[in-house]
Amino acid sequence: MGIYMDRNTITDYFKSSKNHSLSGKTKSYEWRLSALKKLRKGILQYETEILKALQKDLGKSDFEGYVSEVAFVVLDIEHTIKKLKKWMKPKRVSSPMLQWPCRSYIHYEPLGTVLIISPWNYPFQLLMAPLVGALAAGNNAILKPSEVASATAQICEKIISDSFLPEEVMVIQGAVEETTALLELPFDHIFYTGNGMVARIVMEKAAKNLVPVTLELGGKSPCMVLGENDLELVGRRIAWGKFFNTGQTCVAPDYILVEKNQKDELLKHIKNALEFFYTKNPKESPDYGRIINERHWDRITGLYKAEDVLIGGEAQREEHYIAPTLVHADLNSPVMKEEIFGPVLPILEVENVNEALSIVHKFDKPLACYLFSKDSEIEARVVNEISSGGLCVNDSLVHLSSQTLPFGGVGESGLGRYHGEFSFLTFSHQKSVMKRYQILDLLLRYPPYLGKLPIIRKVLNYIG
Ligand code: NAD
């Protein structure tokens, strides 16, 4: 683990970052472009080390590490570099007729110095992807990686300190104490990814300095299998999305709601897919990861120990191993009481669409919602009746890879959004500019108002 800092050192770094923002150096297109290129170069240079660190922290295979962490961020940088000029361009908007002659536009300016706090489950992506948006928008950033994934936190620090001056971007390592010290500083934005309990602490501390926040949280993401389906394909796509990163994904399908008559066949196909992916002995598979630590292993195994196990169930604490597991569950089961965030998938039978929707409505608004169905009426009902951060029809996880869709939660699953241009907007202030000209001064608006009210009424009614 890198060196933890005391409060005064943290404050000094923050001040120098703030001064750098105030210097205005980061505003230009050239600075932003060069910062993005430096980040890309650093990542590509340390790719092997990043993958090794992910393997060490989470037993993540190189394939998953590359696709969901390294390439994810690099592609985001490429896309941002391609679009940056267009995004930065002031956006012309129409002006109210009463103010003519006039020009109105939105000018995008950096917020200043932003704080990015990330969790352990995609420890590289979730630190670096928000940074891409922060740099594109011309900000300086302080990054606080998760202390729980310490190998990845270290390599992130190396990449950043090799690529940037500390006042531009820097990593501050640490746990609760260091994060608390950071949260007390008047940043211009705080971007937090993690659980809802800490999110409340973040928001409370941010409120003291009126700091705006983005909160990327989690929740129980439902996975509905309803109406007509190709169950072999559905089983494979659910198994992939659920057990990718050993189920430690914020948008992993958390529970399945399946119509009674499809349940047995779906289970058969999920089982077949799992054996195909990870063999009959997933513990030996190089493609199947591990639980981050013993605390989470205890929590996850505690959730399903009393359940009726349908597939898997084996677990070894010292190796942080839990097999891909499916359990039979009902709404009172412990697995249905909290976000599972591990390789355990409860399956609940429903009679029909109505029952499935009424179950989803019993929970907080989820980060993701999955529907498998070929029936467009069912799809329309889910789109219209379920509020969730995102909805993915007939697949799992993949909606997250889109750079043209906003990613974020709603209600308990989060506040704000990012990815692609939405990241740029999150980290930019959208300043409204109205330019009038020193000609044509309508005297009607000035006091004394005597006798002018009926005229202004008529004018406004006419314009409206
Ligand atoms: P975590 O324990 O690594 O915590 C996240 C960050 O908060 C870390 O940097 C940590 O140092 C800091 N932190 C922890 N306790 C703190 C405290 N008391 N005060 C101040 N800072 C504190 O990760 P986690 O919270 O266990 O992450 C898992 C959760 O994150 C899940 O609920 C998951 O769904 C959610 N998640 C959401 C997304 C998303 O993009 N929406 C992505 C990944 C994870």
Coordinates of C-alpha atoms and ligand atoms in Angstrom, one line a residue:
M1 CA 0.0 0.0 0.0
G2 CA 1.2 3.5 -0.8
I3 CA 2.0 5.9 2.1
Y4 CA -1.1 7.2 3.9
M5 CA -1.0 11.0 4.5
D6 CA -1.9 13.1 7.5
R7 CA -4.6 15.7 7.3
N8 CA -2.2 18.7 6.8
T9 CA -0.4 17.1 3.9
I10 CA -3.8 16.3 2.3
T11 CA -4.9 19.9 2.8
D12 CA -1.7 21.2 1.2
Y13 CA -2.1 19.0 -1.9
F14 CA -5.7 20.2 -2.1
K15 CA -4.7 23.8 -2.0
S16 CA -2.0 23.5 -4.7
S17 CA -4.6 21.7 -6.9
K18 CA -7.1 24.5 -6.3
N19 CA -4.4 27.1 -7.2
H20 CA -3.7 25.2 -10.3
S21 CA -7.3 25.3 -11.3
L22 CA -7.5 29.0 -10.6
S23 CA -4.5 29.6 -12.8
G24 CA -6.8 28.8 -15.8
K25 CA -4.2 26.5 -17.4
T26 CA -6.6 23.6 -17.6
K27 CA -9.3 25.4 -19.6
S28 CA -7.8 25.1 -23.0
Y29 CA -8.6 22.4 -25.5
E30 CA -4.9 21.7 -25.8
W31 CA -4.4 21.1 -22.0
R32 CA -7.4 18.7 -21.9
L33 CA -6.3 16.8 -25.0
S34 CA -2.7 16.5 -23.7
A35 CA -4.0 15.3 -20.3
L36 CA -6.2 12.6 -21.9
K37 CA -3.2 11.5 -24.1
K38 CA -0.9 11.3 -21.1
L39 CA -3.5 9.2 -19.2
R40 CA -3.8 6.8 -22.2
K41 CA 0.0 6.5 -22.5
G42 CA 0.4 5.8 -18.8
I43 CA -2.3 3.1 -18.9
L44 CA -0.9 1.4 -22.0
Q45 CA 2.6 1.5 -20.6
Y46 CA 1.4 -0.3 -17.4
E47 CA -1.2 -2.6 -18.9
T48 CA 0.6 -5.8 -17.7
E49 CA 1.0 -4.5 -14.2
I50 CA -2.7 -3.4 -14.1
L51 CA -3.8 -6.9 -15.1
K52 CA -1.5 -8.5 -12.5
A53 CA -2.8 -6.2 -9.8
L54 CA -6.4 -7.1 -10.7
Q55 CA -5.5 -10.8 -10.6
K56 CA -4.0 -10.3 -7.1
D57 CA -6.9 -8.3 -5.7
L58 CA -9.8 -10.2 -7.2
G59 CA -8.4 -13.3 -9.0
K60 CA -9.6 -11.5 -12.1
S61 CA -8.7 -13.2 -15.4
D62 CA -6.7 -11.2 -17.9
F63 CA -9.6 -11.4 -20.3
E64 CA -12.1 -9.8 -17.8
G65 CA -9.4 -7.4 -16.5
Y66 CA -8.6 -6.3 -20.0
V67 CA -12.2 -6.0 -21.3
S68 CA -13.9 -4.5 -18.3
E69 CA -11.1 -2.3 -16.9
V70 CA -8.2 -1.5 -19.2
A71 CA -9.9 -1.5 -22.6
F72 CA -13.0 0.1 -21.1
V73 CA -11.0 3.1 -20.0
V74 CA -8.8 3.3 -23.1
L75 CA -11.9 3.2 -25.4
D76 CA -13.5 5.9 -23.3
I77 CA -10.4 8.0 -23.7
E78 CA -10.4 7.4 -27.5
H79 CA -14.1 8.4 -27.8
T80 CA -13.5 11.5 -25.7
I81 CA -10.5 12.6 -27.7
K82 CA -12.6 12.2 -30.9
K83 CA -15.5 14.2 -29.6
L84 CA -13.9 16.7 -27.2
K85 CA -13.8 19.7 -29.6
K86 CA -17.5 19.2 -30.4
W87 CA -18.5 18.9 -26.8
M88 CA -16.5 22.0 -25.8
K89 CA -18.1 24.1 -28.5
P90 CA -20.5 26.7 -27.0
K91 CA -24.0 25.5 -27.7
R92 CA -26.2 28.2 -29.4
V93 CA -29.8 28.3 -28.1
S94 CA -32.7 30.5 -29.1
S95 CA -33.4 33.8 -27.3
P96 CA -36.7 35.2 -26.0
M97 CA -38.3 37.5 -28.5
L98 CA -38.6 40.3 -25.9
Q99 CA -34.8 40.5 -25.6
W100 CA -34.1 40.8 -29.3
P101 CA -31.6 41.7 -30.6
C102 CA -29.7 39.1 -28.6
R103 CA -27.5 35.9 -28.8
S104 CA -27.7 33.1 -26.2
Y105 CA -25.5 30.2 -25.7
I106 CA -24.2 27.7 -23.2
H107 CA -20.5 27.9 -22.3
Y108 CA -19.0 24.8 -20.8
E109 CA -16.4 25.6 -18.1
P110 CA -14.4 23.4 -15.7
L111 CA -15.7 23.1 -12.2
G112 CA -12.2 23.3 -10.7
T113 CA -10.7 20.6 -8.4
V114 CA -12.8 17.5 -8.1
L115 CA -12.6 14.5 -5.8
I116 CA -13.1 10.9 -7.2
I117 CA -13.7 8.1 -4.6
S118 CA -13.9 4.6 -6.0
P119 CA -14.7 1.1 -4.7
W120 CA -12.9 -2.2 -4.9
N121 CA -14.9 -4.3 -7.4
Y122 CA -13.7 -2.7 -10.7
P123 CA -10.9 -0.8 -8.9
F124 CA -9.2 0.4 -12.0
Q125 CA -12.2 1.3 -14.2
L126 CA -14.2 3.0 -11.5
L127 CA -11.3 5.3 -10.6
M128 CA -10.1 6.1 -14.1
A129 CA -13.4 6.4 -16.1
P130 CA -14.7 9.3 -14.0
L131 CA -11.2 10.9 -14.4
V132 CA -11.5 10.8 -18.2
G133 CA -14.7 13.0 -17.8
A134 CA -13.0 15.2 -15.3
L135 CA -10.0 15.9 -17.5
A136 CA -12.1 16.3 -20.6
A137 CA -14.0 19.0 -18.8
G138 CA -10.8 20.8 -17.8
N139 CA -10.6 19.9 -14.1
N140 CA -7.8 19.0 -11.7
A141 CA -8.6 15.9 -9.7
I142 CA -7.7 14.1 -6.5
L143 CA -8.3 10.4 -6.6
K144 CA -9.0 8.2 -3.7
P145 CA -8.9 4.5 -4.7
S146 CA -10.3 1.8 -2.6
E147 CA -7.9 0.6 0.1
V148 CA -9.6 -2.8 -0.2
A149 CA -8.1 -3.5 -3.6
S150 CA -4.7 -2.4 -2.6
A151 CA -2.6 -3.8 -5.4
T152 CA -4.7 -2.0 -8.0
A153 CA -4.6 1.2 -5.9
Q154 CA -0.9 1.1 -6.0
I155 CA -0.5 0.8 -9.7
C156 CA -3.1 3.5 -10.2
E157 CA -0.9 5.8 -8.1
K158 CA 2.1 4.9 -10.2
I159 CA 0.4 5.7 -13.5
I160 CA -0.9 9.0 -12.2
S161 CA 2.3 10.2 -10.6
D162 CA 4.3 9.2 -13.7
S163 CA 1.9 11.1 -16.0
F164 CA 0.8 14.2 -14.1
L165 CA 2.1 16.9 -11.8
P166 CA 0.6 16.5 -8.3
E167 CA -1.4 19.7 -8.7
E168 CA -2.9 18.4 -11.9
V169 CA -4.0 14.9 -10.8
M170 CA -2.9 13.0 -7.8
V171 CA -3.8 9.8 -5.9
I172 CA -4.3 10.0 -2.2
Q173 CA -4.2 6.5 -0.6
G174 CA -6.1 5.7 2.5
A175 CA -9.2 4.4 4.3
V176 CA -11.9 6.0 6.3
E177 CA -9.6 8.5 8.1
E178 CA -8.1 9.9 4.9
T179 CA -11.4 9.9 3.0
T180 CA -13.0 11.8 5.9
A181 CA -10.2 14.4 5.8
L182 CA -10.7 14.8 2.0
L183 CA -14.5 15.1 2.4
E184 CA -14.1 18.0 4.7
L185 CA -12.4 20.1 2.0
P186 CA -14.3 22.5 -0.3
F187 CA -13.9 20.5 -3.6
D188 CA -15.8 21.7 -6.6
H189 CA -17.4 18.3 -7.1
I190 CA -17.3 14.9 -5.4
F191 CA -17.8 11.8 -7.5
Y192 CA -18.4 8.8 -5.3
T193 CA -18.9 5.2 -6.3
G194 CA -19.7 2.7 -3.6
N195 CA -22.5 1.7 -1.2
G196 CA -25.5 3.8 -0.1
M197 CA -24.4 3.9 3.6
V198 CA -21.1 5.7 2.8
A199 CA -22.9 7.8 0.2
R200 CA -25.0 9.3 3.0
I201 CA -21.8 10.3 4.8
V202 CA -20.4 11.7 1.6
M203 CA -23.5 13.8 0.9
E204 CA -23.7 15.0 4.5
K205 CA -20.0 16.2 4.5
A206 CA -20.4 17.7 1.0
A207 CA -23.4 19.7 2.2
K208 CA -21.3 21.5 4.7
N209 CA -19.4 23.2 1.9
L210 CA -22.3 23.1 -0.6
V211 CA -20.3 20.7 -2.8
P212 CA -22.3 19.1 -5.6
V213 CA -22.1 15.3 -5.6
T214 CA -22.5 12.4 -8.0
L215 CA -23.3 9.1 -6.3
E216 CA -22.9 5.9 -8.2
L217 CA -24.5 3.3 -6.0
G218 CA -26.0 -0.2 -6.2
G219 CA -29.0 -2.2 -5.2
K220 CA -31.0 -5.3 -6.1
S221 CA -31.1 -5.4 -9.9
P222 CA -34.0 -7.7 -11.0
C223 CA -33.7 -10.1 -14.0
M224 CA -37.1 -11.1 -15.4
V225 CA -37.7 -14.0 -17.7
L226 CA -41.2 -13.6 -19.1
G227 CA -43.2 -14.7 -22.1
E228 CA -41.6 -16.3 -25.2
N229 CA -37.8 -16.9 -24.9
D230 CA -34.9 -18.8 -26.4
L231 CA -34.0 -20.2 -23.0
E232 CA -30.6 -21.6 -24.0
L233 CA -29.5 -18.1 -25.1
V234 CA -31.1 -16.5 -22.1
G235 CA -29.5 -19.0 -19.6
R236 CA -26.1 -18.3 -21.2
R237 CA -26.4 -14.5 -21.1
I238 CA -27.7 -14.5 -17.5
A239 CA -24.9 -16.9 -16.4
W240 CA -22.3 -14.7 -18.0
G241 CA -23.6 -11.4 -16.6
K242 CA -24.1 -12.7 -13.1
F243 CA -20.8 -14.5 -12.7
F244 CA -18.5 -12.1 -14.5
N245 CA -16.1 -10.7 -11.9
T246 CA -17.5 -13.4 -9.5
G247 CA -20.8 -11.6 -9.2
Q248 CA -19.1 -8.5 -7.7
T249 CA -20.6 -6.1 -10.2
C250 CA -22.9 -3.2 -9.3
V251 CA -25.2 -4.1 -12.2
A252 CA -25.1 -7.9 -11.9
P253 CA -28.5 -9.6 -12.1
D254 CA -29.3 -9.8 -8.4
Y255 CA -32.3 -12.2 -8.6
I256 CA -34.3 -14.0 -11.3
L257 CA -38.1 -13.8 -11.6
V258 CA -39.2 -16.5 -14.0
E259 CA -42.5 -17.8 -15.1
K260 CA -43.2 -21.2 -13.5
N261 CA -43.4 -23.1 -16.7
Q262 CA -39.9 -21.8 -17.8
K263 CA -38.1 -22.3 -14.5
D264 CA -36.7 -25.9 -14.9
E265 CA -35.6 -25.4 -18.4
L266 CA -33.9 -22.1 -17.6
L267 CA -32.1 -23.7 -14.7
K268 CA -30.9 -26.5 -16.9
H269 CA -29.5 -24.0 -19.4
I270 CA -27.8 -21.9 -16.7
K271 CA -26.2 -25.0 -15.3
N272 CA -25.0 -26.1 -18.8
A273 CA -23.6 -22.6 -19.5
L274 CA -21.7 -22.5 -16.2
E275 CA -20.2 -25.9 -16.8
F276 CA -19.2 -24.8 -20.3
F277 CA -17.7 -21.5 -19.0
Y278 CA -15.9 -22.8 -15.9
T279 CA -16.0 -26.6 -16.2
K280 CA -17.5 -28.8 -13.5
N281 CA -14.9 -27.6 -11.1
P282 CA -14.9 -23.7 -11.3
K283 CA -12.4 -23.5 -8.5
E284 CA -9.7 -24.7 -10.9
S285 CA -10.9 -22.5 -13.8
P286 CA -8.5 -19.7 -14.6
D287 CA -11.5 -17.7 -15.7
Y288 CA -13.4 -17.7 -12.4
G289 CA -12.4 -15.1 -9.8
R290 CA -12.4 -14.8 -6.1
I291 CA -14.3 -12.8 -3.4
I292 CA -12.4 -9.7 -2.5
N293 CA -11.8 -10.5 1.2
E294 CA -13.0 -12.7 4.1
R295 CA -15.5 -10.1 5.4
H296 CA -17.4 -10.2 2.1
W297 CA -17.0 -14.1 2.0
D298 CA -18.6 -14.3 5.4
R299 CA -21.4 -12.0 4.4
I300 CA -22.2 -13.8 1.1
T301 CA -22.0 -17.3 2.5
G302 CA -24.1 -16.2 5.5
L303 CA -26.8 -15.0 3.0
Y304 CA -27.4 -18.4 1.4
K305 CA -26.5 -20.9 4.1
A306 CA -30.1 -21.6 5.0
E307 CA -31.3 -21.6 1.4
D308 CA -32.2 -24.5 -0.9
V309 CA -29.2 -24.7 -3.2
L310 CA -30.0 -25.7 -6.8
I311 CA -26.6 -25.3 -8.4
G312 CA -23.1 -24.9 -6.8
G313 CA -23.0 -23.8 -3.1
E314 CA -19.4 -25.0 -2.3
A315 CA -17.2 -22.4 -0.6
Q316 CA -13.7 -22.2 1.0
R317 CA -12.9 -19.3 3.2
E318 CA -9.1 -19.4 3.1
E319 CA -9.2 -19.2 -0.7
H320 CA -12.0 -16.6 -0.8
Y321 CA -13.8 -19.1 -3.1
I322 CA -17.6 -19.4 -3.6
A323 CA -18.8 -21.5 -6.5
P324 CA -21.3 -20.1 -9.0
T325 CA -24.5 -20.7 -6.9
L326 CA -28.2 -20.7 -7.6
V327 CA -30.7 -20.9 -4.8
H328 CA -34.4 -21.3 -4.6
A329 CA -35.8 -18.3 -2.7
D330 CA -38.9 -16.4 -1.7
L331 CA -39.3 -12.8 -0.6
N332 CA -38.5 -13.6 3.0
S333 CA -35.2 -15.3 2.3
P334 CA -32.1 -13.5 3.6
V335 CA -30.7 -13.4 0.0
M336 CA -33.7 -11.1 -0.8
K337 CA -33.0 -8.7 2.0
E338 CA -29.9 -6.9 0.6
E339 CA -27.8 -6.5 -2.5
I340 CA -25.9 -9.8 -2.9
F341 CA -22.8 -8.5 -4.6
G342 CA -21.4 -12.0 -5.0
P343 CA -21.8 -15.2 -7.0
V344 CA -25.2 -16.2 -5.6
L345 CA -28.3 -16.0 -7.7
P346 CA -31.8 -16.5 -6.1
I347 CA -34.5 -17.7 -8.4
L348 CA -38.2 -16.9 -7.7
E349 CA -41.2 -18.3 -9.6
V350 CA -43.9 -16.0 -10.7
E351 CA -47.3 -16.6 -12.3
N352 CA -47.2 -13.8 -14.8
V353 CA -45.9 -10.4 -15.7
N354 CA -48.2 -8.7 -13.2
E355 CA -46.7 -10.6 -10.3
A356 CA -43.1 -10.0 -11.6
L357 CA -43.7 -6.2 -11.7
S358 CA -45.4 -6.1 -8.3
I359 CA -42.3 -7.9 -6.8
V360 CA -39.9 -5.4 -8.4
H361 CA -42.0 -2.6 -7.0
K362 CA -41.5 -3.9 -3.5
F363 CA -37.8 -2.9 -3.7
D364 CA -36.0 0.4 -4.1
K365 CA -35.4 1.6 -7.6
P366 CA -32.6 -0.6 -8.9
L367 CA -29.4 0.4 -10.8
A368 CA -30.2 -2.0 -13.6
C369 CA -33.2 -3.9 -14.7
Y370 CA -33.1 -6.9 -17.0
L371 CA -35.9 -8.3 -19.1
F372 CA -35.6 -11.4 -21.2
S373 CA -38.6 -11.6 -23.5
K374 CA -39.5 -11.7 -27.2
D375 CA -42.8 -10.1 -26.4
S376 CA -42.9 -6.4 -27.3
E377 CA -46.0 -5.8 -25.1
I378 CA -44.2 -7.1 -22.0
E379 CA -41.2 -5.0 -23.0
A380 CA -43.3 -1.9 -23.3
R381 CA -44.8 -2.5 -19.8
V382 CA -41.3 -2.9 -18.2
V383 CA -40.0 0.3 -19.9
N384 CA -43.0 2.2 -18.7
E385 CA -43.7 0.7 -15.3
I386 CA -40.3 0.1 -13.8
S387 CA -38.1 3.0 -12.8
S388 CA -34.4 1.9 -12.8
G389 CA -31.0 3.5 -13.5
G390 CA -30.9 1.6 -16.8
L391 CA -32.8 -1.2 -18.6
C392 CA -31.3 -3.9 -20.7
V393 CA -33.6 -6.1 -22.8
N394 CA -32.4 -9.6 -23.7
D395 CA -28.9 -9.3 -22.3
S396 CA -27.1 -8.5 -19.1
L397 CA -24.3 -5.9 -18.3
V398 CA -23.7 -4.8 -21.9
H399 CA -25.7 -1.6 -21.7
L400 CA -22.9 -0.3 -19.5
S401 CA -20.4 -0.4 -22.4
S402 CA -22.3 2.2 -24.4
Q403 CA -20.6 5.6 -24.6
T404 CA -23.8 7.2 -25.9
L405 CA -26.0 6.1 -23.0
P406 CA -25.9 7.8 -19.6
F407 CA -24.9 5.5 -16.8
G408 CA -26.2 6.2 -13.3
G409 CA -28.9 5.3 -10.7
V410 CA -32.1 6.7 -9.6
G411 CA -33.4 7.0 -6.0
E412 CA -31.4 4.6 -3.7
S413 CA -29.3 3.4 -6.7
G414 CA -27.7 6.8 -7.2
L415 CA -27.6 10.4 -8.1
G416 CA -26.2 11.8 -11.4
R417 CA -24.8 10.0 -14.4
Y418 CA -21.7 9.7 -16.6
H419 CA -20.0 7.9 -19.5
G420 CA -19.2 9.6 -22.8
E421 CA -20.6 13.1 -23.1
F422 CA -22.5 12.6 -19.9
S423 CA -19.2 12.5 -18.0
F424 CA -18.1 15.7 -19.7
L425 CA -21.4 17.4 -18.7
T426 CA -21.2 16.0 -15.1
F427 CA -17.8 17.7 -14.6
S428 CA -18.6 20.9 -16.5
H429 CA -20.5 24.0 -15.3
Q430 CA -23.0 24.8 -18.0
K431 CA -22.8 28.6 -17.9
S432 CA -25.6 30.4 -19.6
V433 CA -24.5 33.5 -21.6
M434 CA -26.9 36.0 -23.0
K435 CA -25.3 38.7 -25.2
R436 CA -27.4 41.9 -25.9
Y437 CA -26.3 44.8 -28.0
Q438 CA -26.2 48.5 -27.2
I439 CA -29.0 49.3 -29.6
L440 CA -32.8 49.2 -29.5
D441 CA -33.6 49.9 -25.8
L442 CA -37.3 49.1 -25.2
L443 CA -38.4 51.8 -22.7
L444 CA -41.5 49.9 -21.7
R445 CA -39.6 47.8 -19.1
Y446 CA -38.3 50.8 -17.1
P447 CA -40.2 52.5 -14.2
P448 CA -42.3 54.5 -13.7
Y449 CA -44.7 51.7 -14.6
L450 CA -47.8 53.8 -14.5
G451 CA -50.1 52.8 -17.4
K452 CA -47.6 50.2 -18.7
L453 CA -49.1 47.0 -17.2
P454 CA -51.9 46.5 -19.8
I455 CA -49.4 47.0 -22.6
I456 CA -46.9 44.5 -21.3
R457 CA -49.7 42.1 -20.7
K458 CA -50.7 42.3 -24.4
V459 CA -47.1 42.0 -25.5
L460 CA -46.4 38.9 -23.4
N461 CA -49.7 37.3 -24.4
Y462 CA -48.8 37.9 -28.0
I463 CA -45.3 36.4 -27.6
G464 CA -46.5 33.5 -25.5
Ligands
NAD1 P1 -15.5 0.3 -0.7 O1 -15.7 -0.4 0.6 O2 -14.3 0.1 -1.4 O3 -15.9 1.8 -0.5 C1 -15.9 2.7 -1.5 C2 -15.1 3.9 -1.1 O4 -15.6 4.6 0.0 C3 -13.6 3.5 -0.8 O5 -12.8 4.4 -1.4 C4 -13.6 3.7 0.7 O6 -12.3 4.1 1.2 C5 -14.6 4.8 1.0 N1 -15.2 4.6 2.4 C6 -15.6 3.5 3.0 N2 -16.1 3.7 4.2 C7 -16.0 5.1 4.3 C8 -16.4 6.0 5.4 N3 -17.0 5.5 6.5 N4 -16.2 7.3 5.2 C9 -15.7 7.8 4.1 N5 -15.3 7.0 3.0 C10 -15.5 5.6 3.2 O7 -16.6 -0.2 -1.7 P2 -18.1 -0.6 -1.4 O8 -18.9 0.5 -0.9 O9 -18.2 -1.9 -0.6 O10 -18.6 -0.9 -2.9 C11 -19.6 -1.8 -3.2 C12 -20.9 -1.0 -3.5 O11 -20.7 -0.1 -4.5 C13 -22.0 -1.9 -3.9 O12 -23.2 -1.5 -3.3 C14 -22.1 -1.7 -5.4 O13 -23.3 -2.0 -6.0 C15 -21.7 -0.3 -5.5 N6 -21.1 0.0 -6.8 C16 -21.7 0.9 -7.6 C17 -21.2 1.1 -8.9 C18 -21.8 2.1 -9.8 O14 -21.2 2.4 -10.8 N7 -23.0 2.5 -9.6 C19 -20.0 0.5 -9.3 C20 -19.4 -0.4 -8.4 C21 -19.9 -0.6 -7.1

